[in-house]
Coordinates of C-alpha atoms in Angstrom, one line a residue:
F151 CA 65.1 -50.4 149.6
V152 CA 68.0 -50.7 151.9
A153 CA 70.5 -50.6 149.0
F154 CA 68.8 -47.5 147.6
L155 CA 69.0 -45.7 150.9
L156 CA 72.6 -46.5 151.5
L157 CA 73.5 -45.5 147.9
T158 CA 71.6 -42.2 148.4
L159 CA 73.5 -41.4 151.6
F160 CA 76.8 -42.2 149.8
I161 CA 75.9 -40.0 146.9
V162 CA 75.2 -37.1 149.2
W163 CA 78.5 -37.6 151.0
Y164 CA 80.4 -37.9 147.7
I165 CA 79.1 -34.7 146.1
D166 CA 79.7 -32.9 149.4
Q167 CA 83.3 -33.9 149.1
D168 CA 83.6 -32.3 145.6
Q169 CA 85.6 -29.1 145.6
Y170 CA 85.6 -28.3 141.9
I171 CA 84.6 -25.9 139.1
Y172 CA 82.5 -28.1 136.9
F173 CA 82.9 -27.6 133.1
W174 CA 82.0 -29.1 129.8
D175 CA 80.2 -32.4 130.1
F176 CA 80.4 -32.3 133.9
Q177 CA 78.1 -29.3 134.0
G178 CA 76.3 -29.4 130.6
Y179 CA 73.1 -31.2 131.7
H180 CA 73.1 -29.5 135.1
A181 CA 73.0 -26.2 133.3
A182 CA 70.1 -27.5 131.2
Y183 CA 68.4 -28.7 134.4
R184 CA 68.6 -25.2 135.9
H185 CA 67.6 -23.4 132.7
L186 CA 64.6 -25.6 131.9
G187 CA 63.4 -25.6 135.5
W188 CA 63.4 -21.8 135.4
Q189 CA 61.6 -21.7 132.1
F190 CA 58.9 -24.1 133.3
A191 CA 58.4 -22.0 136.4
Y192 CA 58.1 -18.6 134.6
R193 CA 57.6 -19.3 130.9
P194 CA 56.1 -22.8 130.5
F195 CA 55.1 -22.4 126.9
Q196 CA 58.6 -21.2 126.0
A197 CA 60.0 -24.2 127.9
I198 CA 58.0 -26.6 125.8
G199 CA 59.2 -24.9 122.7
S200 CA 62.8 -25.2 123.9
V201 CA 62.4 -28.9 124.5
V202 CA 60.9 -29.6 121.1
A203 CA 63.5 -27.5 119.3
S204 CA 66.4 -29.2 121.2
I205 CA 65.1 -32.7 120.4
R206 CA 64.8 -31.8 116.7
E207 CA 68.1 -29.9 116.3
N208 CA 70.6 -30.6 119.1
D209 CA 73.0 -33.4 119.9
Y210 CA 72.6 -32.6 123.6
N211 CA 68.9 -32.2 123.8
M212 CA 66.6 -31.6 126.8
L213 CA 64.5 -34.7 126.6
P214 CA 66.3 -36.4 129.6
T215 CA 66.0 -33.2 131.6
V216 CA 62.2 -33.2 131.2
F217 CA 62.0 -36.3 133.4
Q218 CA 63.9 -34.5 136.1
M219 CA 61.6 -31.5 136.4
P220 CA 59.5 -32.8 139.2
F221 CA 62.6 -33.1 141.3
Y222 CA 63.6 -29.6 140.4
F223 CA 60.4 -28.1 141.7
V224 CA 60.6 -30.1 145.0
F225 CA 64.4 -29.9 145.8
G226 CA 65.7 -27.0 143.7
S227 CA 68.6 -26.5 141.3
S228 CA 71.7 -27.3 143.4
R229 CA 74.3 -29.7 142.3
I230 CA 73.2 -32.3 144.9
A231 CA 69.6 -31.9 143.8
Y232 CA 70.5 -32.4 140.2
I233 CA 72.6 -35.6 140.9
L234 CA 69.9 -37.0 143.1
S235 CA 67.3 -36.3 140.4
T236 CA 69.4 -38.4 138.0
T237 CA 69.7 -41.1 140.6
V238 CA 66.0 -41.3 141.4
S239 CA 64.7 -40.7 137.9
F240 CA 67.1 -42.9 136.0
A241 CA 69.6 -45.0 138.0
F242 CA 67.2 -46.6 140.5
P243 CA 64.7 -47.5 137.9
A244 CA 67.5 -49.1 135.8
V245 CA 68.3 -51.3 138.8
I246 CA 64.7 -52.4 139.2
L247 CA 64.3 -53.1 135.4
F248 CA 67.6 -55.1 135.4
T249 CA 66.2 -57.4 138.1
R250 CA 63.1 -57.9 136.1
L251 CA 65.1 -58.6 133.0
M252 CA 67.2 -61.2 134.7
R253 CA 64.1 -62.9 136.2
A254 CA 62.6 -63.0 132.7
L255 CA 65.8 -64.5 131.2
H256 CA 65.9 -67.3 133.8
S257 CA 62.2 -68.1 133.5
N258 CA 61.7 -71.4 131.6
G259 CA 58.1 -72.0 132.7
S260 CA 59.4 -74.0 135.7
R261 CA 58.8 -73.1 139.2
T262 CA 61.5 -72.1 141.7
S263 CA 61.4 -71.8 145.4
E264 CA 60.9 -68.5 147.1
D265 CA 64.4 -68.8 148.5
D266 CA 65.9 -69.1 145.0
D267 CA 63.8 -66.3 143.7
L268 CA 65.1 -64.0 146.4
L269 CA 68.6 -65.2 145.8
F270 CA 68.3 -64.4 142.1
I271 CA 67.0 -60.9 142.9
L272 CA 69.8 -60.2 145.3
I273 CA 72.4 -61.4 142.8
A274 CA 71.0 -59.0 140.2
V275 CA 70.9 -56.1 142.6
A276 CA 74.4 -56.7 143.9
V277 CA 75.8 -56.8 140.3
I278 CA 74.3 -53.6 139.1
A279 CA 73.5 -51.5 142.2
F280 CA 77.0 -51.8 143.6
S281 CA 78.8 -51.5 140.3
P282 CA 80.9 -48.3 140.1
Q283 CA 80.3 -48.4 136.3
L284 CA 76.7 -47.5 137.0
W285 CA 77.5 -44.7 139.4
V286 CA 80.6 -42.9 138.2
P287 CA 79.0 -41.1 135.2
V288 CA 76.1 -40.1 137.5
L289 CA 78.5 -38.7 140.1
R290 CA 80.3 -36.7 137.3
G291 CA 77.0 -35.2 136.1
Y292 CA 76.1 -37.3 133.1
V293 CA 72.4 -38.4 132.5
D294 CA 73.3 -41.1 130.0
V295 CA 72.2 -43.8 132.5
V296 CA 68.7 -43.0 131.3
G297 CA 69.5 -45.2 128.2
L298 CA 69.9 -48.3 130.3
N299 CA 66.2 -48.2 131.2
V300 CA 65.2 -48.3 127.5
I301 CA 67.8 -51.0 126.7
F302 CA 66.5 -53.3 129.5
I303 CA 62.9 -52.9 128.3
V304 CA 63.9 -53.6 124.7
L305 CA 65.7 -56.7 125.7
M306 CA 62.8 -57.9 127.9
L307 CA 60.4 -57.5 125.0
Y308 CA 62.7 -59.1 122.4
F309 CA 63.8 -62.1 124.5
R310 CA 60.2 -62.8 125.6
R311 CA 59.7 -64.9 122.5
D312 CA 61.2 -65.8 119.2
L313 CA 61.3 -63.1 116.5
T314 CA 58.9 -64.9 114.3
E315 CA 56.4 -65.2 117.2
Q316 CA 56.4 -61.5 118.1
T317 CA 53.1 -59.7 117.8
L318 CA 52.6 -56.6 115.7
H319 CA 52.1 -54.5 118.8
T320 CA 55.4 -55.7 120.3
L321 CA 57.3 -55.1 117.0
I322 CA 56.0 -51.5 116.8
T323 CA 56.8 -50.9 120.4
L324 CA 60.3 -52.1 119.9
G325 CA 60.6 -49.6 117.0
F326 CA 59.5 -46.7 119.1
L327 CA 61.7 -47.7 122.0
V328 CA 64.9 -47.8 119.9
N329 CA 63.9 -44.5 118.5
L330 CA 63.5 -43.2 122.0
L331 CA 66.9 -44.5 122.9
I332 CA 68.5 -42.4 120.2
L333 CA 66.4 -39.4 121.0
L334 CA 67.6 -39.5 124.6
R335 CA 71.3 -39.6 123.7
R336 CA 72.4 -39.7 120.1
W337 CA 75.4 -42.0 120.6
Y338 CA 73.1 -44.9 121.6
A339 CA 72.6 -45.1 117.8
Y340 CA 75.6 -47.4 117.7
W341 CA 73.8 -49.8 120.1
V342 CA 70.7 -49.7 117.9
V343 CA 72.7 -50.6 114.8
G344 CA 74.2 -53.5 116.7
F345 CA 70.7 -54.5 117.8
F346 CA 69.5 -54.7 114.2
C347 CA 72.6 -56.6 113.0
S348 CA 72.1 -59.1 115.8
M349 CA 68.5 -59.6 115.0
A350 CA 69.4 -60.3 111.4
V351 CA 72.2 -62.8 112.3
S352 CA 70.0 -64.5 114.8
A353 CA 67.2 -64.8 112.2
L354 CA 69.6 -66.2 109.7
I355 CA 71.0 -68.9 112.1
S356 CA 67.5 -69.8 113.2
T357 CA 66.4 -70.1 109.5
L358 CA 69.2 -72.6 108.7
R359 CA 68.1 -74.8 111.6
D360 CA 64.4 -74.7 110.6
R361 CA 62.5 -77.3 108.6
T362 CA 60.8 -74.7 106.5
P363 CA 63.6 -72.2 106.1
M364 CA 62.1 -69.9 103.5
T365 CA 58.9 -69.4 105.4
R366 CA 60.8 -68.6 108.6
L367 CA 63.2 -66.3 106.7
K368 CA 60.4 -64.3 105.1
L369 CA 58.6 -63.9 108.5
S370 CA 61.8 -62.9 110.2
C371 CA 62.7 -60.3 107.5
K372 CA 59.2 -58.9 107.7
N373 CA 59.3 -58.5 111.4
I374 CA 62.7 -56.9 111.4
A375 CA 61.5 -54.5 108.7
I376 CA 58.5 -53.5 110.9
V377 CA 60.8 -52.7 113.8
G378 CA 63.2 -50.8 111.5
A379 CA 60.5 -48.9 109.6
T380 CA 58.9 -47.8 112.9
A381 CA 62.2 -46.6 114.3
V382 CA 63.4 -44.8 111.2
L383 CA 60.1 -43.1 110.3
S384 CA 59.3 -42.0 113.9
F385 CA 62.9 -40.6 114.3
F386 CA 62.7 -38.7 111.0
A387 CA 59.2 -37.4 111.9
I388 CA 60.2 -36.2 115.4
A389 CA 63.8 -35.0 114.7
T390 CA 64.1 -34.3 111.0
P391 CA 66.9 -31.7 111.2
I392 CA 69.2 -33.8 113.4
A393 CA 68.4 -37.0 111.5
V394 CA 69.5 -35.4 108.2
D395 CA 72.5 -34.0 109.9
M396 CA 73.5 -37.4 111.3
L397 CA 73.3 -39.0 107.9
A398 CA 75.4 -36.3 106.3
T399 CA 78.1 -36.1 109.0
N400 CA 81.3 -38.2 109.1
Y401 CA 81.6 -38.6 112.8
Q402 CA 85.0 -40.4 112.4
E403 CA 86.4 -37.1 111.2
V404 CA 84.6 -35.0 113.7
Y405 CA 85.9 -37.0 116.6
A406 CA 89.4 -37.6 115.2
A407 CA 91.0 -35.2 117.7
Y408 CA 89.4 -37.2 120.6
R409 CA 90.9 -40.5 119.6
T410 CA 94.0 -42.0 121.1
G411 CA 94.4 -45.0 118.9
N412 CA 92.8 -47.2 116.2
S413 CA 93.6 -50.6 117.6
L414 CA 90.7 -52.7 118.8
F415 CA 93.0 -54.3 121.3
S416 CA 93.9 -50.9 122.9
H417 CA 90.2 -50.1 123.2
F418 CA 89.4 -53.5 124.7
G419 CA 92.3 -53.0 127.1
Y420 CA 90.8 -49.7 128.2
L421 CA 87.5 -51.5 128.7
C422 CA 89.2 -54.1 130.9
E423 CA 90.9 -51.3 132.9
Y424 CA 87.5 -49.6 133.5
F425 CA 85.5 -52.7 134.5
G426 CA 88.3 -54.8 136.0
I427 CA 89.4 -58.3 135.1
P428 CA 87.0 -60.2 137.4
F429 CA 84.0 -58.5 135.8
I430 CA 85.3 -59.4 132.3
V431 CA 86.1 -63.0 133.2
A432 CA 82.7 -63.4 134.9
S433 CA 80.9 -62.0 131.8
V434 CA 82.8 -64.3 129.4
A435 CA 82.0 -67.3 131.6
G436 CA 78.4 -66.2 131.6
L437 CA 78.3 -66.1 127.9
L438 CA 79.8 -69.6 127.6
L439 CA 77.4 -71.0 130.1
M440 CA 74.5 -69.3 128.3
A441 CA 75.7 -70.7 124.9
A442 CA 75.9 -74.2 126.5
K443 CA 72.2 -74.2 127.3
D444 CA 69.8 -75.0 124.4
T445 CA 67.1 -72.7 125.8
K446 CA 69.6 -69.8 126.2
R447 CA 71.7 -70.3 123.0
R448 CA 69.6 -67.8 121.0
I449 CA 70.2 -65.1 123.7
A450 CA 74.0 -65.9 123.8
L451 CA 74.3 -65.5 120.0
F452 CA 72.3 -62.3 120.1
V453 CA 74.4 -60.7 122.9
A454 CA 77.7 -61.7 121.3
V455 CA 76.9 -60.3 117.9
Q456 CA 75.4 -57.2 119.3
F457 CA 78.4 -56.5 121.5
A458 CA 80.9 -57.2 118.7
V459 CA 79.2 -55.0 116.1
T460 CA 78.6 -52.1 118.5
F461 CA 82.1 -52.2 119.9
I462 CA 83.7 -52.2 116.4
L463 CA 81.6 -49.4 115.0
F464 CA 81.9 -47.2 118.1
T465 CA 85.7 -47.6 118.5
R466 CA 86.3 -46.9 114.8
T467 CA 84.6 -43.5 115.4
Q468 CA 85.9 -42.4 118.8
D469 CA 87.2 -43.4 122.2
M470 CA 84.7 -44.4 124.8
G471 CA 84.1 -42.0 127.6
I472 CA 82.8 -43.1 131.0
H473 CA 79.2 -42.4 129.9
H474 CA 79.6 -44.4 126.7
F475 CA 80.4 -47.5 128.7
Y476 CA 76.7 -47.8 129.6
W477 CA 75.9 -49.8 126.5
V478 CA 78.8 -52.1 127.5
S479 CA 77.5 -52.3 131.0
A480 CA 74.1 -53.6 129.9
T481 CA 75.9 -56.6 128.3
I482 CA 78.4 -57.2 131.1
F483 CA 75.9 -56.8 133.9
M484 CA 73.6 -59.3 132.2
L485 CA 76.2 -61.9 131.5
T486 CA 77.9 -61.6 135.0
A487 CA 74.5 -61.9 136.8
F488 CA 73.7 -65.0 134.6
F489 CA 77.1 -66.6 135.6
L490 CA 76.6 -65.9 139.3
R491 CA 73.1 -67.2 139.1
E492 CA 74.4 -70.5 137.5
V493 CA 77.0 -70.8 140.2
S494 CA 74.4 -70.3 142.9
S495 CA 72.2 -73.0 141.4
W496 CA 74.9 -75.6 142.1
L497 CA 74.6 -74.9 145.9
R498 CA 72.1 -77.2 147.5
T499 CA 71.7 -76.0 151.1
R500 CA 70.3 -72.7 152.4
L501 CA 73.5 -72.1 154.4
L502 CA 75.7 -72.3 151.3
K503 CA 73.4 -70.0 149.4
L504 CA 73.3 -67.5 152.3
T505 CA 77.1 -67.6 152.5
F506 CA 77.4 -67.1 148.7
I507 CA 75.2 -64.0 148.5
S508 CA 76.8 -62.5 151.6
V509 CA 80.3 -62.9 150.2
L510 CA 79.0 -61.5 146.8
I511 CA 77.5 -58.4 148.4
V512 CA 80.7 -57.8 150.4
V513 CA 82.9 -58.2 147.3
C514 CA 80.7 -55.9 145.2
V515 CA 80.6 -53.2 147.8
A516 CA 84.4 -53.4 148.3
N517 CA 84.9 -53.2 144.5
F518 CA 82.5 -50.2 144.4
L519 CA 84.2 -48.3 147.2
G520 CA 87.7 -49.2 145.9
V521 CA 86.9 -47.2 142.8
V522 CA 85.3 -44.1 144.4
H523 CA 87.0 -43.8 147.8
E524 CA 90.7 -43.3 148.2
G525 CA 90.9 -44.7 151.8
V526 CA 89.2 -47.9 150.9
R527 CA 91.4 -48.4 147.8
N528 CA 94.5 -48.0 149.9
F529 CA 93.1 -50.5 152.4
L530 CA 92.5 -52.9 149.5
S531 CA 95.9 -52.4 148.0
P532 CA 97.0 -56.1 148.7
V533 CA 94.2 -57.2 146.3
S534 CA 94.4 -54.1 143.9
F535 CA 94.9 -56.5 141.0
A536 CA 91.3 -57.5 141.3
L537 CA 90.0 -53.9 141.2
P538 CA 89.4 -51.8 138.1
E539 CA 92.5 -49.8 137.3
R540 CA 90.5 -46.7 136.7
Y541 CA 89.4 -44.9 139.9
F542 CA 87.2 -41.8 140.4
Y543 CA 87.6 -40.1 143.7
P544 CA 85.7 -36.9 144.5
L545 CA 86.8 -34.0 142.3
K546 CA 89.1 -31.5 144.2
R547 CA 91.0 -28.4 143.1
K548 CA 93.7 -26.9 145.3
D549 CA 93.4 -23.4 143.9
L550 CA 89.8 -22.5 144.8
D551 CA 90.9 -19.9 147.4
Q552 CA 93.0 -18.1 144.7
V553 CA 90.0 -18.4 142.3
R554 CA 87.7 -16.8 144.8
S555 CA 90.2 -14.0 145.4
L556 CA 90.4 -13.3 141.7
L557 CA 86.6 -13.2 141.5
L558 CA 86.4 -10.7 144.4
T559 CA 89.0 -8.3 143.0

């Protein structure tokens, strides 16, 4: 609660510092927020029709905006109301779901002390809630953070038990959830493809280690097919026009003008600039520690394959914008939190654990402010090598007075 309150106050301050004329993606969903809110207020049936039509036909549809409408009717259509609606509706729930995901990943049926439970929660909150990668797209007006909520729920359901042990209800639910992920923002389809590829590879590896490989392989293939069929059929049923269009469109050609290079190394370099070297190192260490544990090796394999497939497919098509990094964030947040949790488990006394979490929170807050606040970044210049190279201060134009004069003439 304290973290959410402080973040809310910061967001209000940040948006108040903006002196800008928002355009393109910075204002696209804010415009949809205002328009849909007006329609629901005065023409509700037309509003419902607009939402349905946009889901079926548009790349930038109004489905995320529907969840923001309660905020619209309480707080209005201003920029700050819109950003806070994204924060409260999507970003804060993502933080909560992430803490639940991390608790589920660390649960092995063994009991832990209340102090350790609280420590694990604080680690998860510090990693995601004070990550600039969570907030920068929100502050710029994107709603794509909504997808993190679906991803975290999907991973919780999938990692809960082995693929061959999943119930029919869970498999169908997974299918509807990955469909929902694509409906919310189309580009999450790359994550979904990586998800299915990772399921297939994980099933194949598990089969090779099983005493009855053919029985396990058949059951794994059947369960993957159930998830896939549910996702594909529901997507085509709900959004037939856009589904057909997506199949017929060569997105590599469409986005050719937006690409700066074809090298995977250049794309990975940009990823490192955006997240910062410490984040990347911690996530790689988390993956290695996860792979070293018998009970977590299945998760490590899944995460590695899913990341590799999605990264290759996405970067072959287009460069990643700040909002596209959300699918990367889901993986990096999870691996980093796992690494920090393992480090904390080596500490035996309450004083050491308290010191560890205190230092972690200070470091995470400093990293966050170093990306979004110029004064803090200048103060941290002696350790700038540890900060992300990309920074995102409040947007400012120096010609707003001239623009106002032109508008008044």
